[in-house]
CSV table of N, CA and C in Angstrom, one decimal:
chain,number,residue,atom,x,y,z
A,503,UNK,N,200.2,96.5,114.7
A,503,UNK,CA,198.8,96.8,115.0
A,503,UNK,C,198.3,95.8,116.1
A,504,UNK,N,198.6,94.4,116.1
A,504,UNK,CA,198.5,93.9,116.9
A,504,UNK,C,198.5,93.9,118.4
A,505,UNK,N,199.5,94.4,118.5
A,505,UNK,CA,200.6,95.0,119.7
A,505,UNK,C,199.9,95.9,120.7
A,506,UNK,N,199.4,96.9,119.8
A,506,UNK,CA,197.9,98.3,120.2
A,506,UNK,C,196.7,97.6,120.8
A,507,UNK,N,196.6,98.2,122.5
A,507,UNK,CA,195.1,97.7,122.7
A,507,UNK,C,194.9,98.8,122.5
A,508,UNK,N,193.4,98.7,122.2
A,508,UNK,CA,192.3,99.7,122.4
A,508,UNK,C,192.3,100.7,123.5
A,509,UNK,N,192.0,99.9,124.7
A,509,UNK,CA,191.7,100.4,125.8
A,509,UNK,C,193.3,101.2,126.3
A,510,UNK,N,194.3,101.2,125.8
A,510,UNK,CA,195.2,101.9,126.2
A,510,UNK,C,195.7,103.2,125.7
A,511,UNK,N,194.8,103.6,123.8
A,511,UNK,CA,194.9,104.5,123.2
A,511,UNK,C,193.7,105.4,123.3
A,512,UNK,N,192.6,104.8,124.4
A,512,UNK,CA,191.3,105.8,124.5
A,512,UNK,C,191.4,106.9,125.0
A,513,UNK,N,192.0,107.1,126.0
A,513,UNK,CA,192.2,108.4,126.6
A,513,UNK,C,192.9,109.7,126.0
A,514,UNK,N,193.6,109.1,124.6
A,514,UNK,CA,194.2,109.8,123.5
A,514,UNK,C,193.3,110.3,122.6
A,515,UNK,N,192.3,109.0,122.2
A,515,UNK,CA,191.2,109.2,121.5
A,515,UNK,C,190.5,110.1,121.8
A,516,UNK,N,190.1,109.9,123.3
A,516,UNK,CA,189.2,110.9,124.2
A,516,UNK,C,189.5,112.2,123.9
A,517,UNK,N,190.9,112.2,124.7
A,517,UNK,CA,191.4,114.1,124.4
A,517,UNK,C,191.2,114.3,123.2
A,518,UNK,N,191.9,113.9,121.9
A,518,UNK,CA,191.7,114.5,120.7
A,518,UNK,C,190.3,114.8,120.1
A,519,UNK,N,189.2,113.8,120.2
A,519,UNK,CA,187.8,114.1,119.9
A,519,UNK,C,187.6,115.2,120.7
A,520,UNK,N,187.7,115.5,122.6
A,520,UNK,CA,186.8,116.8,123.0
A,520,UNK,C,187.8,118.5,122.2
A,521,UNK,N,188.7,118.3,121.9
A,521,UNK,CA,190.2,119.2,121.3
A,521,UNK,C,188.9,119.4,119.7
A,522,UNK,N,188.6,118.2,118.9
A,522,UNK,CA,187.6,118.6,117.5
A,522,UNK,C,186.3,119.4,117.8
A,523,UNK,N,185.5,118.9,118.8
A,523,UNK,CA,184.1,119.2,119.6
A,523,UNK,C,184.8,120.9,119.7
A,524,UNK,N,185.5,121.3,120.6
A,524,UNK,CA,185.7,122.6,121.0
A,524,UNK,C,186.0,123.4,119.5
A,525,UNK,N,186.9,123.0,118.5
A,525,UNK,CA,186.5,123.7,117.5
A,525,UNK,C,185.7,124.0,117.1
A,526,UNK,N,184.9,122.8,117.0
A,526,UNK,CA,183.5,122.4,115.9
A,526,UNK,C,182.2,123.6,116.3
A,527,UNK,N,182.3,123.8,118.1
A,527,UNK,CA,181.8,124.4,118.4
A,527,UNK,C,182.0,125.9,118.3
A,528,UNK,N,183.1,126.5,118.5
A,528,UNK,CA,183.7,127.7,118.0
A,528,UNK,C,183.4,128.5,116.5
A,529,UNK,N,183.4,127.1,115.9
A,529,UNK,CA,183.2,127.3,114.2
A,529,UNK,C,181.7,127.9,114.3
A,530,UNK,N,181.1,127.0,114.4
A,530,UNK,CA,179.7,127.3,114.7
A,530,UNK,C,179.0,128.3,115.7
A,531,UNK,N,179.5,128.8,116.3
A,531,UNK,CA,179.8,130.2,117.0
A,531,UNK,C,179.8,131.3,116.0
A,532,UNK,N,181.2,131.3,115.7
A,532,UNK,CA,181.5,131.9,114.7
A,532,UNK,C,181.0,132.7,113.2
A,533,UNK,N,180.3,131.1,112.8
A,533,UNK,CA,179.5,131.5,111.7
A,533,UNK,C,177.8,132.0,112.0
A,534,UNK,N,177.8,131.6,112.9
A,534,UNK,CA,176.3,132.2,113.6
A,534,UNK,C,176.6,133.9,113.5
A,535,UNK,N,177.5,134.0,114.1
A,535,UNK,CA,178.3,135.3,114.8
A,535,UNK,C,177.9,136.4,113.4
A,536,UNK,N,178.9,136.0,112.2
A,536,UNK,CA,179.0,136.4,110.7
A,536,UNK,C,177.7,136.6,110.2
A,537,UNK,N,177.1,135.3,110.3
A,537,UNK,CA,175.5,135.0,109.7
A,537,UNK,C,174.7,136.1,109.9
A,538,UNK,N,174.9,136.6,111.2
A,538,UNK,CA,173.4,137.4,111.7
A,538,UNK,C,174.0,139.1,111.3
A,539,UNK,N,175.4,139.2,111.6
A,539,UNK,CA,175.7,140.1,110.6
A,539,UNK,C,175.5,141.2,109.5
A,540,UNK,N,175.4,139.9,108.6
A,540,UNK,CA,175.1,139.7,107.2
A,540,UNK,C,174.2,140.2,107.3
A,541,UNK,N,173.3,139.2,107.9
A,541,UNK,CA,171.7,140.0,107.5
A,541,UNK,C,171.1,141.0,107.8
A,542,UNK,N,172.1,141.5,109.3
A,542,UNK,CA,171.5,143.1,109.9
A,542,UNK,C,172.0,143.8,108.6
A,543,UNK,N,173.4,143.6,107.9
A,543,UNK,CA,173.7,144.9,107.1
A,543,UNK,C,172.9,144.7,105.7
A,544,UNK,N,172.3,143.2,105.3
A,544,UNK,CA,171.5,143.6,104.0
A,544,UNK,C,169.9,143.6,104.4
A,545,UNK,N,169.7,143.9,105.5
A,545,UNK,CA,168.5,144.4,105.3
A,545,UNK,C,168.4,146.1,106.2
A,546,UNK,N,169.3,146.2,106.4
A,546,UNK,CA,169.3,148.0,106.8
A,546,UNK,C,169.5,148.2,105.1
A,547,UNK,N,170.6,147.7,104.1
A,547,UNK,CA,170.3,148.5,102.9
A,547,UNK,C,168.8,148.0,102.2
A,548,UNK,N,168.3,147.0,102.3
A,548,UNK,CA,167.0,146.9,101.8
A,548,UNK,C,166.0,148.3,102.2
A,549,UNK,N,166.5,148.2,103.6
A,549,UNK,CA,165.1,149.3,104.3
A,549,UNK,C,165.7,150.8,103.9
A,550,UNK,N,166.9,151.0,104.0
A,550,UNK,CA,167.2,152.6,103.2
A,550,UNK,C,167.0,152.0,101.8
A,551,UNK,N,167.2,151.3,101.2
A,551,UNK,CA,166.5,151.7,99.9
A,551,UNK,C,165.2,151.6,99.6
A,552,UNK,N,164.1,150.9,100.3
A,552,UNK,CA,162.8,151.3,100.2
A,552,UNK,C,162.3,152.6,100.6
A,553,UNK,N,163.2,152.8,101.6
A,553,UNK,CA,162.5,154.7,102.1
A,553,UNK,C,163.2,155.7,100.7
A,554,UNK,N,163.8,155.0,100.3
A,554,UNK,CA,164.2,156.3,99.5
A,554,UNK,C,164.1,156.3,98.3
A,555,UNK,N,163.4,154.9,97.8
A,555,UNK,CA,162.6,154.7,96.2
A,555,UNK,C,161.0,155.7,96.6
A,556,UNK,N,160.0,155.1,98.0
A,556,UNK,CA,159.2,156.1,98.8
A,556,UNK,C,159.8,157.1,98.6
A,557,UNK,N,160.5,157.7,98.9
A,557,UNK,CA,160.7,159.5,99.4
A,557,UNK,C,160.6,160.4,98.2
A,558,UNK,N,161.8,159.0,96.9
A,558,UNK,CA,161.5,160.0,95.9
A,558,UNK,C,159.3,159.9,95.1
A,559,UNK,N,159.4,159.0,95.6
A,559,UNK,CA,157.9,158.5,95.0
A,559,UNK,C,156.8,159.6,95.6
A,560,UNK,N,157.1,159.9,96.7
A,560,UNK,CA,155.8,161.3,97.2
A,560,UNK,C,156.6,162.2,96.9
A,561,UNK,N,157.9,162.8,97.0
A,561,UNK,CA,158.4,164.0,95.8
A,561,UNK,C,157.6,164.1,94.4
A,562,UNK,N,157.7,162.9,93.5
A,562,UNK,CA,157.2,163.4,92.5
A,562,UNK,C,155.6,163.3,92.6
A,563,UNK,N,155.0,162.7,93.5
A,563,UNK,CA,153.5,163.2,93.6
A,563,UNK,C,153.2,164.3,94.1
A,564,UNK,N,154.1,165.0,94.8
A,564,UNK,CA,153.9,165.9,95.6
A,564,UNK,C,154.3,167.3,94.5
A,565,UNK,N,155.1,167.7,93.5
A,565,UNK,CA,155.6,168.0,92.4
A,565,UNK,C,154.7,168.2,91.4
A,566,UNK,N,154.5,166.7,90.9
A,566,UNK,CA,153.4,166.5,89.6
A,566,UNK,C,152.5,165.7,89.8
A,567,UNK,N,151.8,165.7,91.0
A,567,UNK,CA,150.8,165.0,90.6
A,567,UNK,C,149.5,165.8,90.3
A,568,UNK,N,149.5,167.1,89.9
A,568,UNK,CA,148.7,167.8,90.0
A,568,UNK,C,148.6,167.6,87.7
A,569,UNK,N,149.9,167.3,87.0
A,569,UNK,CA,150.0,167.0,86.0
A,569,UNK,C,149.6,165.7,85.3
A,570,UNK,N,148.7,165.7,84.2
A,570,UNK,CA,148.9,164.1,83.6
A,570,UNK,C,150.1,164.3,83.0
A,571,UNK,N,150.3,162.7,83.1
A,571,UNK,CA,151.8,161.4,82.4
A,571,UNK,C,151.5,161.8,81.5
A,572,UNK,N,150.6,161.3,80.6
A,572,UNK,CA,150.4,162.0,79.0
A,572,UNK,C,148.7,161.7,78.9
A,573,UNK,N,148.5,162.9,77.9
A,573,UNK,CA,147.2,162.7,77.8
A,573,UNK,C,146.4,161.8,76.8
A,574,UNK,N,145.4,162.1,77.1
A,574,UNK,CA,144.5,160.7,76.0
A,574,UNK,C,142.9,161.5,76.1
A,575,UNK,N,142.2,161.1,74.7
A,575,UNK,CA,141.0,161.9,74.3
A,575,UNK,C,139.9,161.1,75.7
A,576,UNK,N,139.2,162.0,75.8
A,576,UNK,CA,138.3,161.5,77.0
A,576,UNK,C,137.5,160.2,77.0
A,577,UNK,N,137.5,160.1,75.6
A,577,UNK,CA,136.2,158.4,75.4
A,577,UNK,C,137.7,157.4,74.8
A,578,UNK,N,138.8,157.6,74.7
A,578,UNK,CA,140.1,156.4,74.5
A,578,UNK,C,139.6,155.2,75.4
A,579,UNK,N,139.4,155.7,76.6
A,579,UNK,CA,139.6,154.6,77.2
A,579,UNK,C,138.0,154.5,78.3
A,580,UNK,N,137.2,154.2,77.3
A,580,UNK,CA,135.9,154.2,77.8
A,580,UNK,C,135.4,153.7,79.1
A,581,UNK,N,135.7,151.9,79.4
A,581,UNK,CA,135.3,151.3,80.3
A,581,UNK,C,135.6,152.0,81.3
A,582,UNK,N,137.1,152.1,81.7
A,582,UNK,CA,137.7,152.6,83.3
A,582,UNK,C,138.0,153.5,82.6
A,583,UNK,N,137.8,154.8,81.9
A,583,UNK,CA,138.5,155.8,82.2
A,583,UNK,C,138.1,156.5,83.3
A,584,UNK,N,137.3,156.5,84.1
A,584,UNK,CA,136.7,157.0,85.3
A,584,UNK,C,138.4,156.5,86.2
A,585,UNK,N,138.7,155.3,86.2
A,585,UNK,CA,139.6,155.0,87.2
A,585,UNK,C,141.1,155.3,87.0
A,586,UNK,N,141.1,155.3,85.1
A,586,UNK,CA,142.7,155.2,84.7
A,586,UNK,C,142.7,156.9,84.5
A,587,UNK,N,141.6,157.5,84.3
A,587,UNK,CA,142.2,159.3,83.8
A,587,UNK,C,141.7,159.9,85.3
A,588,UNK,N,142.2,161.1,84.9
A,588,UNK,CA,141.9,162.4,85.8
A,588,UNK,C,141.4,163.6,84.7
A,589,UNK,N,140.3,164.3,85.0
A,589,UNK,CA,140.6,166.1,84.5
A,589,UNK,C,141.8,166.9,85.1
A,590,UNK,N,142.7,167.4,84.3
A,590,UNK,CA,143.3,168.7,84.8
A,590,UNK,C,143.1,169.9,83.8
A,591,UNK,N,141.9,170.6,84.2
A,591,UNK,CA,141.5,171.8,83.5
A,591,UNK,C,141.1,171.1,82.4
A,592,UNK,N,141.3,171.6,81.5
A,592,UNK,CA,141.3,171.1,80.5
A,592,UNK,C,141.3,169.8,79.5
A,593,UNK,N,143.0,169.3,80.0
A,593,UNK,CA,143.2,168.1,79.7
A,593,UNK,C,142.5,167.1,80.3
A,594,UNK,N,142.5,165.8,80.3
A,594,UNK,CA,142.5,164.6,80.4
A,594,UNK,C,143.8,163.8,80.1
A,595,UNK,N,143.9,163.0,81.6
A,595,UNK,CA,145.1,162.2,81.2
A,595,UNK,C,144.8,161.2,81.8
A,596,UNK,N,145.9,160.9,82.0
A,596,UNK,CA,146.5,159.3,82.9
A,596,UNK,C,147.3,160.0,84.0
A,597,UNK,N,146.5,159.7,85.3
A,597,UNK,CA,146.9,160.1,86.6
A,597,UNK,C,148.6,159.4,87.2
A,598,UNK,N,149.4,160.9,87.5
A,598,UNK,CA,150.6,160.3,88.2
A,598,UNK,C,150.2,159.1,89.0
A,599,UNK,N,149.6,158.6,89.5
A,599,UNK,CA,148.8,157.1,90.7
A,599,UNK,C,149.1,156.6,89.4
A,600,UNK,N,148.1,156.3,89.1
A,600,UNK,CA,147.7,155.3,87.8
A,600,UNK,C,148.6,154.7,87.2
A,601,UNK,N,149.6,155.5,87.1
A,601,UNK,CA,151.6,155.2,86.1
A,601,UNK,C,151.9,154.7,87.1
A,602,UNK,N,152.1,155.4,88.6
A,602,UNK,CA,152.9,154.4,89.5
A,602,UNK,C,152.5,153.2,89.8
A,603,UNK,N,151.4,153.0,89.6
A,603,UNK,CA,150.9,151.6,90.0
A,603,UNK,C,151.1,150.8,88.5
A,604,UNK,N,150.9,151.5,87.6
A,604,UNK,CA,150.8,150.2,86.0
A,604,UNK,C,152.6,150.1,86.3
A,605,UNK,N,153.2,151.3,85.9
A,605,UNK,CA,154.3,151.1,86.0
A,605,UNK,C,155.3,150.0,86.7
A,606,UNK,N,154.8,149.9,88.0
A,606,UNK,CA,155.2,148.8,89.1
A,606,UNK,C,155.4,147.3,88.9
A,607,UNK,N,153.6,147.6,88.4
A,607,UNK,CA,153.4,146.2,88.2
A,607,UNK,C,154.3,145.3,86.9
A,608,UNK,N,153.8,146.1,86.2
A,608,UNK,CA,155.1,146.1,84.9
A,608,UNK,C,156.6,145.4,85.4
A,609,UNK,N,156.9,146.2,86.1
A,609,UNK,CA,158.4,145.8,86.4
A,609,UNK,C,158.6,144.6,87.3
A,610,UNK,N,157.3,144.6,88.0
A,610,UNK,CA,157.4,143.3,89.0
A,610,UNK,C,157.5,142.2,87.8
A,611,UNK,N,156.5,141.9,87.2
A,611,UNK,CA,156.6,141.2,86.2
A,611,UNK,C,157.4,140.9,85.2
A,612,UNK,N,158.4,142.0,84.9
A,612,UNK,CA,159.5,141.4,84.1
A,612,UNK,C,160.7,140.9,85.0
A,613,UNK,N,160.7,141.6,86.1
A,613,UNK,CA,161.6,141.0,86.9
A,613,UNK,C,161.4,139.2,87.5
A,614,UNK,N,160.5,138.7,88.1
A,614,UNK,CA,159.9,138.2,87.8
A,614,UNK,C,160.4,136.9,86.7
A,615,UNK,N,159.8,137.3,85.4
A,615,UNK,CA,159.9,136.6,84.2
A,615,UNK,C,161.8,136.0,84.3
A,616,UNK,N,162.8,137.0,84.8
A,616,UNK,CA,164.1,136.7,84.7
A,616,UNK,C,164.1,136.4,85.7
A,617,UNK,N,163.9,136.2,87.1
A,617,UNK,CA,164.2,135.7,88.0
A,617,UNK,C,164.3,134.0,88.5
């Protein structure tokens, strides 16, 4: 070790450090490259699956929302029943809206709770 200058193994040192840089850069290329990828393919399935939780969601309003979810006596739910029922003919219920919104919420919140 002795024997070894410095200044005679730099130019070795040199080349081999710019030889790691050109990897390091490549790598990092690379994973950029992968990265953005990734993200275009999980958020194209995010967005087809929000149009098609929607699509089926105006299907069934468009189907039943002329039906109550289930029904309930007209004074059950005194304060808001103006907001939570509907008349259909006859009946009184709990408006398809009304489910899909309690419903939602519901699930955000247990999801949520495990997350």
């Amino acid at each position: 070790m002795a024997g070894v200058r410095a200044v005679d193994e730099f130019p070795r040192y040199a080349k081999i450090q710019r030889k790691i840089n050109k990897v390091s850069d490549e790598l990092a290329v690379q994973s950029s490259i992968r990265l953005t990828s990734s993200l275009k393919v999980k958020y194209g399935v995010t967005a087809s699956l929000y149009f098609i939780i929607g699509l089926i969601i105006l299907i069934l309003m468009w189907r039943h929302g002329h039906e109550p979810v289930f029904e309930v006596s007209p004074n059950r739910l005194y304060p808001i029943d103006w907001l939570v029922t509907t008349k259909y003919g006859e009946k009184v219920g709990i408006s398809m809206t009304f489910w899909l919104v309690i419903s939602s919420t519901v699930a955000k919140t247990i999801f949520r709770s495990f997350a």
